[in-house]
CSV table of C-alpha atoms in Angstrom, one decimal:
chain,number,residue,atom,x,y,z
E,1,MET,CA,49.6,-69.5,-79.5
E,2,LEU,CA,51.1,-66.5,-78.2
E,3,ASN,CA,48.0,-64.1,-78.5
E,4,TYR,CA,46.7,-62.9,-75.3
E,5,THR,CA,49.6,-64.5,-73.3
E,6,LEU,CA,50.9,-62.6,-70.4
E,7,ILE,CA,54.2,-60.7,-70.7
E,8,LYS,CA,55.1,-59.0,-67.3
E,9,ASP,CA,51.6,-59.2,-66.0
E,10,LYS,CA,50.2,-57.7,-69.1
E,11,GLU,CA,48.3,-59.3,-71.9
E,12,CYS,CA,49.8,-58.9,-75.3
E,13,ARG,CA,47.9,-58.8,-78.6
E,14,ILE,CA,49.2,-60.1,-82.1
E,15,MET,CA,47.4,-59.1,-85.0
E,16,TRP,CA,48.2,-59.0,-88.8
E,17,SER,CA,49.8,-55.7,-89.8
E,18,GLN,CA,47.6,-53.4,-91.9
E,19,ARG,CA,49.5,-51.4,-94.0
E,20,ASP,CA,46.2,-49.3,-95.5
E,21,PRO,CA,45.6,-46.5,-92.8
E,22,ALA,CA,41.9,-46.2,-94.2
E,23,LEU,CA,41.1,-49.7,-93.2
E,24,ARG,CA,42.3,-49.1,-89.6
E,25,ARG,CA,40.4,-45.8,-89.2
E,26,SER,CA,37.2,-47.1,-91.0
E,27,SER,CA,34.3,-47.9,-88.7
E,28,LYS,CA,33.2,-50.5,-91.2
E,29,GLY,CA,33.3,-53.9,-89.6
E,30,ASN,CA,34.0,-52.2,-86.1
E,31,VAL,CA,31.8,-53.5,-83.3
E,32,PHE,CA,31.3,-51.7,-79.7
E,33,ILE,CA,30.3,-53.7,-76.8
E,34,LYS,CA,29.4,-52.5,-73.4
E,35,ASN,CA,28.0,-53.7,-70.0
E,36,LEU,CA,30.6,-56.4,-69.9
E,37,ASP,CA,31.3,-58.2,-66.6
E,38,ALA,CA,34.6,-57.5,-64.9
E,39,THR,CA,35.9,-60.9,-65.4
E,40,ILE,CA,35.7,-60.8,-69.2
E,41,ASP,CA,39.2,-60.2,-70.6
E,42,ASN,CA,40.6,-59.8,-74.4
E,43,LYS,CA,40.7,-63.6,-74.9
E,44,ALA,CA,37.1,-64.3,-73.5
E,45,LEU,CA,35.8,-61.6,-75.7
E,46,HIS,CA,37.7,-62.9,-78.8
E,47,ASP,CA,36.5,-66.4,-78.2
E,48,THR,CA,32.9,-65.1,-78.0
E,49,PHE,CA,32.8,-63.2,-81.0
E,50,ALA,CA,35.2,-65.3,-83.3
E,51,ALA,CA,32.4,-67.5,-84.3
E,52,PHE,CA,30.8,-64.8,-86.9
E,53,GLY,CA,33.8,-64.0,-88.9
E,54,ASP,CA,37.7,-63.2,-89.0
E,55,ILE,CA,38.5,-60.7,-86.3
E,56,LEU,CA,41.5,-58.2,-87.0
E,57,SER,CA,41.6,-56.9,-83.4
E,58,CYS,CA,39.8,-57.2,-80.0
E,59,LYS,CA,40.2,-55.3,-77.0
E,60,VAL,CA,38.7,-54.8,-73.7
E,61,VAL,CA,39.4,-51.2,-72.4
E,62,THR,CA,40.9,-51.2,-68.9
E,63,ASP,CA,42.1,-48.3,-66.5
E,64,GLN,CA,45.7,-47.6,-65.3
E,65,GLN,CA,45.5,-50.7,-63.0
E,66,GLY,CA,44.5,-53.0,-65.7
E,67,VAL,CA,40.9,-53.2,-64.5
E,68,SER,CA,38.1,-53.7,-67.0
E,69,ARG,CA,36.2,-50.4,-67.7
E,70,GLY,CA,33.1,-52.5,-68.8
E,71,PHE,CA,33.4,-52.0,-72.6
E,72,GLY,CA,35.5,-52.9,-75.6
E,73,PHE,CA,35.8,-53.3,-79.3
E,74,VAL,CA,35.7,-56.1,-82.0
E,75,HIS,CA,37.0,-55.2,-85.7
E,76,TYR,CA,35.9,-57.7,-88.1
E,77,GLU,CA,37.5,-58.1,-91.5
E,78,THR,CA,34.0,-57.5,-93.2
E,79,GLU,CA,30.8,-55.4,-92.4
E,80,GLU,CA,28.7,-58.6,-92.8
E,81,ALA,CA,30.3,-60.2,-90.1
E,82,ALA,CA,30.0,-57.5,-87.7
E,83,LEU,CA,26.1,-57.0,-88.4
E,84,GLN,CA,26.0,-60.9,-87.9
E,85,ALA,CA,27.5,-60.5,-84.4
E,86,ILE,CA,25.1,-57.6,-83.6
E,87,LYS,CA,22.2,-59.6,-84.5
E,88,ASN,CA,23.2,-62.6,-82.5
E,89,VAL,CA,24.8,-61.3,-79.4
E,90,ASN,CA,23.0,-57.9,-78.9
E,91,GLY,CA,20.8,-58.5,-75.6
E,92,MET,CA,22.5,-61.7,-74.5
E,93,LEU,CA,23.7,-62.5,-71.1
E,94,LEU,CA,27.5,-62.7,-70.7
E,95,ASN,CA,28.4,-64.0,-67.3
E,96,ASP,CA,24.9,-63.0,-65.9
E,97,THR,CA,25.2,-59.5,-67.5
E,98,LYS,CA,23.2,-58.3,-70.4
E,99,VAL,CA,25.4,-56.6,-72.9
E,100,PHE,CA,24.9,-54.1,-75.7
E,101,VAL,CA,26.3,-54.6,-79.1
E,102,GLY,CA,26.3,-52.0,-81.9
E,103,LEU,CA,28.4,-50.6,-84.6
E,104,HIS,CA,31.0,-48.1,-83.5
E,105,ILE,CA,30.4,-44.4,-84.0
E,106,SER,CA,33.0,-42.1,-84.1
E,107,ARG,CA,33.6,-39.3,-81.7
E,108,ALA,CA,32.7,-36.6,-84.2
E,109,GLU,CA,29.5,-38.3,-85.1
E,110,ARG,CA,28.5,-38.9,-81.5
E,111,GLU,CA,29.0,-35.3,-80.7
E,112,ALA,CA,26.9,-34.2,-83.7
E,113,HIS,CA,24.3,-36.5,-82.1
E,114,MET,CA,24.6,-35.0,-78.8
E,115,GLU,CA,24.1,-31.4,-80.2
E,116,GLU,CA,20.8,-32.6,-81.8
E,117,ALA,CA,19.7,-34.4,-78.5
E,118,ARG,CA,20.2,-31.1,-76.6
E,119,ALA,CA,18.2,-29.4,-78.8
E,120,ASN,CA,15.4,-31.8,-78.7
E,121,PHE,CA,15.7,-32.7,-74.9
E,122,THR,CA,12.8,-34.3,-72.8
E,123,ASN,CA,14.6,-35.0,-69.5
E,124,VAL,CA,14.5,-32.2,-67.1
E,125,TYR,CA,16.7,-31.9,-64.0
E,126,VAL,CA,15.5,-30.1,-60.7
E,127,LYS,CA,17.4,-29.5,-57.6
E,128,ASP,CA,17.2,-27.4,-54.3
E,129,LEU,CA,14.3,-29.3,-53.3
E,130,ASP,CA,12.7,-29.2,-49.8
E,131,ALA,CA,13.3,-32.4,-47.8
E,132,ASP,CA,9.6,-33.1,-47.5
E,133,VAL,CA,8.9,-33.3,-51.2
E,134,ASP,CA,8.2,-36.9,-52.6
E,135,ALA,CA,8.1,-38.1,-56.0
E,136,ASP,CA,4.3,-37.6,-56.2
E,137,GLU,CA,4.2,-33.8,-55.1
E,138,LEU,CA,7.2,-33.4,-57.7
E,139,LYS,CA,5.1,-35.1,-60.4
E,140,ALA,CA,2.2,-33.0,-59.6
E,141,LEU,CA,4.3,-29.7,-60.1
E,142,PHE,CA,5.3,-30.6,-63.6
E,143,GLU,CA,2.4,-32.6,-65.1
E,144,LYS,CA,0.6,-29.5,-65.9
E,145,TYR,CA,3.1,-28.7,-68.4
E,146,GLY,CA,2.8,-32.0,-70.2
E,147,GLU,CA,2.8,-35.7,-70.4
E,148,ILE,CA,5.1,-37.3,-67.8
E,149,THR,CA,6.7,-40.7,-68.6
E,150,SER,CA,8.7,-41.2,-65.4
E,151,VAL,CA,9.9,-39.4,-62.0
E,152,TYR,CA,12.9,-40.4,-60.2
E,153,MET,CA,14.3,-38.9,-57.0
E,154,PRO,CA,17.5,-40.5,-55.6
E,155,ALA,CA,17.6,-41.2,-51.9
E,156,HIS,CA,20.0,-41.6,-49.1
E,157,ASP,CA,20.8,-44.9,-47.8
E,158,ASP,CA,18.0,-44.2,-44.9
E,159,GLY,CA,15.5,-43.4,-47.5
E,160,THR,CA,15.4,-39.7,-47.2
E,161,PRO,CA,15.3,-37.8,-50.6
E,162,ARG,CA,18.7,-36.2,-51.7
E,163,GLY,CA,17.0,-32.9,-52.6
E,164,PHE,CA,17.1,-33.3,-56.5
E,165,GLY,CA,15.0,-35.3,-59.0
E,166,PHE,CA,14.5,-36.1,-62.8
E,167,ILE,CA,11.4,-35.7,-64.7
E,168,ASN,CA,11.1,-37.0,-68.2
E,169,PHE,CA,8.3,-35.6,-70.6
E,170,ALA,CA,6.9,-37.5,-73.7
E,171,ASP,CA,7.1,-34.2,-75.5
E,172,HIS,CA,10.1,-31.8,-75.9
E,173,GLU,CA,7.9,-28.8,-76.0
E,174,ALA,CA,6.5,-29.7,-72.6
E,175,ALA,CA,10.1,-30.0,-71.1
E,176,ARG,CA,11.2,-26.8,-72.6
E,177,THR,CA,8.0,-25.0,-71.2
E,178,ALA,CA,8.6,-26.7,-67.7
E,179,VAL,CA,12.0,-25.3,-67.7
E,180,LYS,CA,11.2,-21.8,-68.5
E,181,GLU,CA,8.4,-21.3,-66.2
E,182,LEU,CA,9.8,-23.3,-63.3
E,183,HIS,CA,13.4,-22.2,-63.0
E,184,GLU,CA,14.1,-20.0,-60.0
E,185,SER,CA,10.5,-20.4,-58.9
E,186,GLU,CA,9.7,-21.0,-55.2
E,187,PHE,CA,8.2,-24.1,-54.1
E,188,LYS,CA,7.7,-24.9,-50.3
E,189,GLY,CA,9.9,-21.8,-49.4
E,190,LYS,CA,12.7,-22.7,-51.6
E,191,LYS,CA,13.9,-21.3,-55.0
E,192,LEU,CA,14.1,-24.3,-57.5
E,193,TYR,CA,16.8,-24.7,-60.1
E,194,VAL,CA,15.4,-26.3,-63.2
E,195,SER,CA,17.5,-27.2,-66.4
E,196,ARG,CA,17.6,-29.8,-69.2
E,197,ALA,CA,19.4,-33.0,-67.5
E,198,GLN,CA,23.0,-33.4,-68.6
E,199,LYS,CA,25.5,-36.2,-68.3
E,200,LYS,CA,28.2,-36.0,-65.8
E,201,THR,CA,31.0,-35.9,-68.5
E,202,GLU,CA,29.1,-33.2,-70.4
E,203,ARG,CA,28.4,-31.1,-67.1
E,204,GLU,CA,31.9,-31.3,-66.2
E,205,LYS,CA,33.3,-30.3,-69.7
E,206,GLU,CA,30.9,-27.2,-69.6
E,207,LEU,CA,32.2,-26.3,-66.1
E,208,ARG,CA,35.7,-26.4,-67.2
E,209,VAL,CA,34.6,-24.3,-70.2
E,210,GLN,CA,33.1,-21.6,-67.9
E,211,TYR,CA,36.0,-21.8,-65.5
E,212,GLU,CA,38.6,-21.1,-68.3
E,213,GLN,CA,36.6,-18.2,-69.7
E,214,THR,CA,36.1,-16.7,-66.3
E,215,LYS,CA,39.9,-17.0,-65.7
E,216,MET,CA,40.9,-15.4,-69.0
E,217,GLU,CA,38.5,-12.5,-68.2
E,218,LYS,CA,39.9,-11.7,-65.1
E,219,LEU,CA,43.3,-11.8,-66.6
E,220,SER,CA,42.6,-9.4,-69.3
E,221,LYS,CA,40.9,-7.2,-66.9
E,222,PHE,CA,43.7,-6.7,-64.6
E,223,GLN,CA,46.5,-7.2,-67.2
E,224,GLY,CA,49.4,-5.0,-66.1
E,225,GLY,CA,47.5,-3.8,-62.8
E,226,ASN,CA,48.3,-6.8,-60.5
E,227,LEU,CA,51.6,-6.7,-58.6
E,228,TYR,CA,53.4,-9.4,-56.7
E,229,ILE,CA,55.1,-8.1,-53.5
E,230,LYS,CA,57.5,-10.1,-51.3
E,231,ASN,CA,60.1,-9.7,-48.7
E,232,PHE,CA,58.3,-7.9,-46.0
E,233,ASP,CA,57.8,-8.6,-42.4
E,234,GLU,CA,55.4,-11.3,-41.0
E,235,THR,CA,53.8,-8.6,-39.2
E,236,MET,CA,52.1,-7.2,-42.5
E,237,ASP,CA,48.5,-7.5,-43.0
E,238,ASP,CA,46.2,-6.8,-45.6
E,239,ASP,CA,45.1,-3.2,-44.3
E,240,MET,CA,49.0,-2.2,-43.9
E,241,LEU,CA,49.8,-3.7,-47.3
E,242,ARG,CA,47.0,-1.5,-48.7
E,243,GLN,CA,48.2,1.5,-47.1
E,244,GLU,CA,51.6,1.3,-48.1
E,245,PHE,CA,50.5,1.3,-51.9
E,246,ALA,CA,47.3,3.5,-51.5
E,247,PRO,CA,49.4,6.8,-52.5
E,248,TYR,CA,49.9,5.5,-56.2
E,249,GLY,CA,46.4,4.8,-57.4
E,250,THR,CA,43.1,3.1,-56.6
E,251,ILE,CA,43.5,-0.2,-55.2
E,252,THR,CA,40.9,-3.0,-55.9
E,253,SER,CA,42.2,-5.4,-54.0
E,254,ALA,CA,45.2,-6.1,-51.4
E,255,ARG,CA,45.9,-9.4,-49.9
E,256,VAL,CA,48.9,-11.0,-47.9
E,257,MET,CA,48.9,-14.7,-48.4
E,258,ARG,CA,48.8,-17.0,-45.4
E,259,ASP,CA,49.1,-20.7,-44.7
E,260,ASP,CA,46.3,-23.1,-43.4
E,261,LYS,CA,47.3,-21.8,-39.9
E,262,GLY,CA,47.2,-18.1,-40.7
E,263,ALA,CA,50.8,-17.4,-40.6
E,264,SER,CA,51.9,-15.1,-43.5
E,265,LEU,CA,53.9,-16.5,-46.3
E,266,GLY,CA,55.8,-13.5,-46.9
E,267,PHE,CA,54.2,-12.4,-50.1
E,268,GLY,CA,51.1,-10.8,-51.4
E,269,PHE,CA,49.3,-9.0,-54.3
E,270,VAL,CA,48.0,-5.7,-54.7
E,271,CYS,CA,45.7,-4.9,-57.7
E,272,TYR,CA,45.5,-1.3,-59.3
E,273,SER,CA,42.4,-0.3,-61.5
E,274,ALA,CA,44.9,1.0,-64.2
E,275,PRO,CA,48.2,-0.3,-65.6
E,276,ALA,CA,49.7,3.2,-65.3
E,277,GLU,CA,49.2,3.2,-61.4
E,278,ALA,CA,50.9,-0.3,-61.2
E,279,THR,CA,53.7,1.0,-63.0
E,280,THR,CA,54.1,3.9,-60.8
E,281,ALA,CA,53.9,1.9,-57.7
E,282,ILE,CA,56.9,-0.4,-58.9
E,283,ALA,CA,59.1,2.4,-59.7
E,284,GLU,CA,58.4,4.2,-56.4
E,285,MET,CA,58.1,0.8,-53.9
E,286,ASN,CA,60.7,-1.6,-55.5
E,287,GLY,CA,63.5,-1.8,-53.5
E,288,ARG,CA,62.2,0.6,-50.6
E,289,MET,CA,62.9,-0.3,-47.1
E,290,VAL,CA,59.6,-1.2,-45.2
E,291,GLY,CA,60.3,-2.3,-41.6
E,292,LYS,CA,63.7,-3.8,-41.7
E,293,LYS,CA,63.5,-5.5,-45.4
E,294,PRO,CA,63.7,-4.0,-48.8
E,295,LEU,CA,60.5,-4.7,-50.7
E,296,TYR,CA,60.6,-6.7,-53.9
E,297,VAL,CA,57.7,-5.5,-56.1
E,298,VAL,CA,57.2,-6.7,-60.0
E,299,LEU,CA,54.1,-7.4,-62.1
E,300,ALA,CA,52.3,-10.7,-60.9
E,301,GLN,CA,52.9,-13.5,-63.6
E,302,ARG,CA,50.8,-16.5,-64.0
E,303,ARG,CA,52.4,-19.9,-62.8
E,304,ASP,CA,52.9,-21.2,-66.3
E,305,GLN,CA,54.4,-18.0,-67.6
E,306,ARG,CA,56.9,-17.7,-64.6
E,307,ARG,CA,57.9,-21.5,-65.1
E,308,GLN,CA,58.8,-20.8,-69.1
E,309,GLN,CA,60.6,-17.7,-67.8
E,310,ILE,CA,62.8,-19.5,-65.6
E,311,GLU,CA,63.4,-22.2,-68.1
E,312,ALA,CA,64.4,-19.7,-70.5
E,313,THR,CA,66.9,-18.5,-67.9
E,314,LYS,CA,68.5,-21.7,-67.3
E,315,ARG,CA,68.9,-22.3,-70.9
E,316,GLN,CA,70.7,-19.3,-71.2
E,317,TRP,CA,73.0,-20.0,-68.1
E,318,GLN,CA,73.7,-23.4,-70.1
E,319,GLY,CA,75.0,-21.4,-73.1
E,320,GLY,CA,71.8,-22.2,-75.3
E,321,ALA,CA,69.2,-20.2,-77.1
E,322,PRO,CA,65.7,-21.1,-76.3
E,323,MET,CA,64.2,-21.1,-80.0
E,324,GLY,CA,67.4,-21.6,-82.0
E,325,PRO,CA,70.5,-23.6,-82.8
E,326,HIS,CA,73.0,-24.1,-79.6
E,327,VAL,CA,75.3,-21.2,-79.1
E,328,TYR,CA,78.7,-22.2,-77.9
E,329,GLY,CA,80.4,-20.0,-75.9
E,330,PRO,CA,81.6,-19.1,-72.3
E,331,PRO,CA,78.9,-19.2,-69.4
E,332,PRO,CA,78.2,-16.1,-67.4
E,333,MET,CA,81.4,-15.0,-65.4
E,334,TYR,CA,82.3,-12.6,-62.8
E,335,TYR,CA,85.7,-11.1,-63.2
E,336,PRO,CA,86.9,-9.4,-59.9
E,337,PRO,CA,89.0,-6.1,-59.9
E,338,GLY,CA,92.7,-7.1,-60.8
E,339,TYR,CA,91.8,-10.6,-62.0
E,340,VAL,CA,94.5,-12.0,-64.7
E,341,GLN,CA,93.2,-14.4,-67.1
E,342,GLN,CA,94.9,-17.7,-67.5
E,343,ARG,CA,96.4,-18.5,-70.7
E,344,GLY,CA,94.4,-21.1,-72.8
E,345,ALA,CA,91.0,-20.1,-70.9
E,346,TYR,CA,88.0,-18.7,-72.5
E,347,PRO,CA,88.8,-15.4,-74.6
E,348,ALA,CA,88.3,-12.4,-72.5
E,349,PRO,CA,84.8,-10.7,-72.8
E,350,ARG,CA,84.5,-7.6,-75.1
E,351,PRO,CA,85.0,-4.2,-73.4
E,352,VAL,CA,81.7,-2.7,-72.1
E,353,ARG,CA,80.3,0.5,-74.0
E,354,TRP,CA,79.0,2.6,-71.4
E,355,GLN,CA,75.5,4.4,-71.8
E,356,GLY,CA,75.5,6.8,-69.1
E,357,ALA,CA,76.1,4.8,-66.0
E,358,GLN,CA,74.8,1.4,-67.0
E,359,PRO,CA,76.5,-1.2,-69.2
E,360,VAL,CA,75.1,-2.5,-72.2
E,361,PRO,CA,73.0,-5.7,-71.6
E,362,GLY,CA,74.7,-9.1,-72.3
E,363,GLN,CA,78.2,-8.0,-72.1
E,364,TYR,CA,80.6,-8.4,-69.1
E,365,PRO,CA,83.1,-5.8,-68.1
E,366,MET,CA,86.8,-6.4,-68.2
E,367,PRO,CA,88.9,-6.2,-65.0
E,368,GLY,CA,88.9,-2.7,-63.6
E,369,GLN,CA,86.3,-1.3,-66.0
E,370,TYR,CA,83.8,-0.9,-63.5
E,371,PRO,CA,83.7,2.7,-62.0
E,372,VAL,CA,84.6,2.8,-58.2
E,373,PRO,CA,81.2,2.6,-56.5
E,374,GLN,CA,80.3,5.6,-54.4
E,375,TYR,CA,77.4,4.5,-52.3
E,376,PRO,CA,76.2,5.4,-49.2
E,377,VAL,CA,77.3,3.4,-46.3
E,378,PRO,CA,75.2,3.0,-42.9
E,379,ALA,CA,76.4,4.8,-39.6
E,380,GLY,CA,78.9,2.5,-37.8
E,381,GLN,CA,80.1,0.7,-40.7
E,382,ARG,CA,83.6,0.9,-42.5
E,383,PRO,CA,83.1,1.5,-46.4
E,384,MET,CA,84.5,-1.2,-48.6
E,385,ARG,CA,88.0,-0.5,-50.2
E,386,PRO,CA,88.5,-1.2,-53.8
E,387,ARG,CA,91.4,-3.6,-54.4
E,388,ASN,CA,94.5,-2.8,-55.9
E,389,PRO,CA,94.3,-3.2,-59.7
E,390,ARG,CA,97.8,-4.7,-59.6
E,391,GLN,CA,97.2,-7.4,-57.2
E,392,GLY,CA,96.0,-10.9,-58.3
E,393,SER,CA,93.0,-13.2,-57.2
E,394,ARG,CA,92.8,-13.9,-53.5
E,395,GLY,CA,95.6,-16.3,-52.4
E,396,GLY,CA,97.7,-15.9,-55.8
E,397,TYR,CA,100.3,-13.5,-57.1
E,398,ALA,CA,100.0,-11.0,-59.6
E,399,GLY,CA,101.1,-12.0,-63.0
E,400,ARG,CA,99.9,-15.6,-62.3
E,401,GLY,CA,97.0,-17.3,-63.8
E,402,ARG,CA,94.2,-19.1,-61.9
E,403,GLY,CA,95.7,-22.0,-60.2
E,404,GLY,CA,99.0,-20.5,-59.4
E,405,TYR,CA,100.8,-21.1,-62.5
E,406,ARG,CA,103.6,-18.4,-63.4
E,407,SER,CA,103.3,-16.5,-66.3
E,408,ASN,CA,105.8,-16.8,-69.3
E,409,PRO,CA,108.4,-14.2,-69.0
E,410,ARG,CA,108.9,-14.2,-72.9
E,411,THR,CA,105.2,-13.0,-73.2
E,412,GLN,CA,105.5,-9.9,-70.9
E,413,GLY,CA,105.7,-6.5,-72.4
E,414,PRO,CA,108.2,-4.1,-72.0
E,415,GLY,CA,108.7,-2.7,-68.2
E,416,GLN,CA,106.9,-5.9,-66.8
E,417,GLN,CA,108.5,-7.9,-64.4
E,418,GLU,CA,107.9,-11.4,-63.0
E,419,THR,CA,106.5,-11.0,-59.3
E,420,THR,CA,108.2,-12.9,-56.8
E,421,GLN,CA,106.8,-14.6,-53.5
E,422,ALA,CA,108.1,-11.7,-51.4
E,423,GLU,CA,105.8,-9.3,-53.2
E,424,ALA,CA,102.6,-11.0,-52.0
E,425,PRO,CA,99.7,-8.3,-52.0
E,426,VAL,CA,97.9,-7.5,-48.9
E,427,GLU,CA,94.4,-8.3,-49.1
E,428,SER,CA,91.8,-5.4,-47.8
E,429,GLU,CA,89.2,-6.5,-45.7
E,430,PRO,CA,85.9,-6.1,-47.2
E,431,ALA,CA,83.0,-4.7,-45.3
E,432,SER,CA,79.7,-6.7,-44.6
E,433,LEU,CA,77.0,-6.0,-47.2
E,434,THR,CA,73.7,-5.1,-45.8
E,435,ALA,CA,70.1,-4.9,-47.1
E,436,ALA,CA,70.2,-1.1,-46.3
E,437,ALA,CA,73.4,-0.4,-48.0
E,438,LEU,CA,72.4,-2.4,-51.2
E,439,ALA,CA,68.8,-0.4,-51.2
E,440,ALA,CA,70.5,2.7,-50.7
E,441,ALA,CA,73.0,2.3,-53.7
E,442,PRO,CA,72.2,3.2,-57.2
E,443,GLU,CA,70.7,0.5,-59.2
E,444,GLU,CA,73.6,0.2,-61.7
E,445,GLU,CA,76.0,-0.5,-58.9
E,446,ARG,CA,74.2,-3.3,-57.1
E,447,LYS,CA,75.3,-5.9,-59.1
E,448,GLN,CA,79.1,-5.0,-58.4
E,449,MET,CA,78.3,-4.6,-54.8
E,450,LEU,CA,76.9,-8.2,-54.5
E,451,GLY,CA,79.7,-9.6,-56.8
E,452,GLU,CA,82.4,-8.2,-54.6
E,453,ALA,CA,80.8,-9.6,-51.5
E,454,LEU,CA,80.1,-13.1,-53.1
E,455,TYR,CA,83.4,-13.8,-55.1
E,456,PRO,CA,85.7,-14.0,-51.8
E,457,LEU,CA,83.1,-16.3,-50.2
E,458,ILE,CA,82.8,-18.7,-53.1
E,459,GLU,CA,86.6,-18.5,-54.2
E,460,ALA,CA,87.3,-19.9,-50.5
E,461,ARG,CA,85.6,-23.0,-51.5
E,462,THR,CA,86.0,-23.4,-55.0
E,463,PRO,CA,88.7,-21.4,-56.5
E,464,ASP,CA,88.7,-22.8,-59.8
E,465,MET,CA,85.0,-22.1,-60.6
E,466,ALA,CA,84.4,-19.2,-58.6
E,467,GLY,CA,84.1,-16.8,-61.4
E,468,LYS,CA,81.6,-19.1,-63.2
E,469,ILE,CA,79.6,-19.5,-60.1
E,470,THR,CA,79.5,-16.0,-59.0
E,471,GLY,CA,78.4,-15.0,-62.6
E,472,MET,CA,75.6,-17.2,-62.5
E,473,LEU,CA,74.5,-16.4,-59.1
E,474,LEU,CA,74.3,-12.6,-60.1
E,475,GLU,CA,71.6,-13.5,-62.6
E,476,MET,CA,69.4,-13.9,-59.5
E,477,GLU,CA,67.2,-11.5,-57.8
E,478,ASP,CA,69.0,-9.1,-55.5
E,479,ASP,CA,66.8,-9.9,-52.6
E,480,ASP,CA,67.2,-13.7,-53.0
E,481,LEU,CA,71.0,-13.2,-53.1
E,482,LEU,CA,71.0,-11.5,-49.9
């Protein structure tokens, strides 16, 4: 009684549970019906085929909007019932539409049959025909290669030919010879395209495979030699971009990406003939001032690779590993010079072991462990003065944790004295950080410069989260932070 009733505007289907998967997957007793009228639903199909035996399941296939796609399936309990339904219903009229009923054939069997049909084709497709060619002329062109059973030329609504047609031969050898002799031959001043006729789905699948193969060939050919460049002036064009990068190798292509109106999108690509040339260009051009901006130059990545890299970075920010168990611990933090850690907060990070002038990746320096940056300052600007290591965080007092709580005097070591309100430190006024100053500074000091510029701005808005937010922002690219 409840089978095929509407539940939230959708028909439900109720059937006996089949615990044996072999019976569900078997094609025995499964019938395929096509050319169904759009008004025939699951219940109407069940009522039509129920007279020939017990039905395990019955379904009319629909699209996402619930509209019938014109075919369906009826699975009988026995193969005899399925054969009886085929015998009595195949070729009948259902709602004034002649239907086809046959045994269901699995996809693997259908593909094997299609391969056999491709090898023994008789239907030929021809295109690029002149507008004056009609069906009789097309038949006369092909009939010298063998007996023709039919010729079809689609036309527009006004009756003019659409420029292509189909010729069906009685013999496979005649069709193969016609394709071999007439393909790329001239007929009435036009070069013809002649091939085996294909279904639309088969042609689309073949085009997708060809597209993917061509795409992978291009990627493998230019792997490591294609550069992504951004942060240049809007006046930059293809020739100027090529000229900037020409000294480092042979450029096969250089392009500035633009929108529909022709305006520059602010990024482009330069492709070198060898990966070594691209590596040299990255080393020389990344961060170089071109016009009024420092360039950002890296190896170009596919969109899916870039998306995976961003997702991995987000997982690292959240404290988790991409392909392993969750690692619990503090998120990336920025500790300004003179920061005094609050009692009971995350444990302080391990000291940095310096390798030359660069810290070990993945470790964060303790307060005061950064060397005093000696970077050039443009003319007319005042250099940034380092903060006093004894002074506390901005707006607080030395010896206090974040949030203004007074340190326990019992935990202070010998010689340490509790700071009073009269000893409030005097903040040094930081100089504004410019792109020129950042580009001129050594690479290992840029993050420290950005941190010193970002931390006071964030602390003024969210004092409790300033270190965490600054640490997360420093994971971004330098030009994005500017």
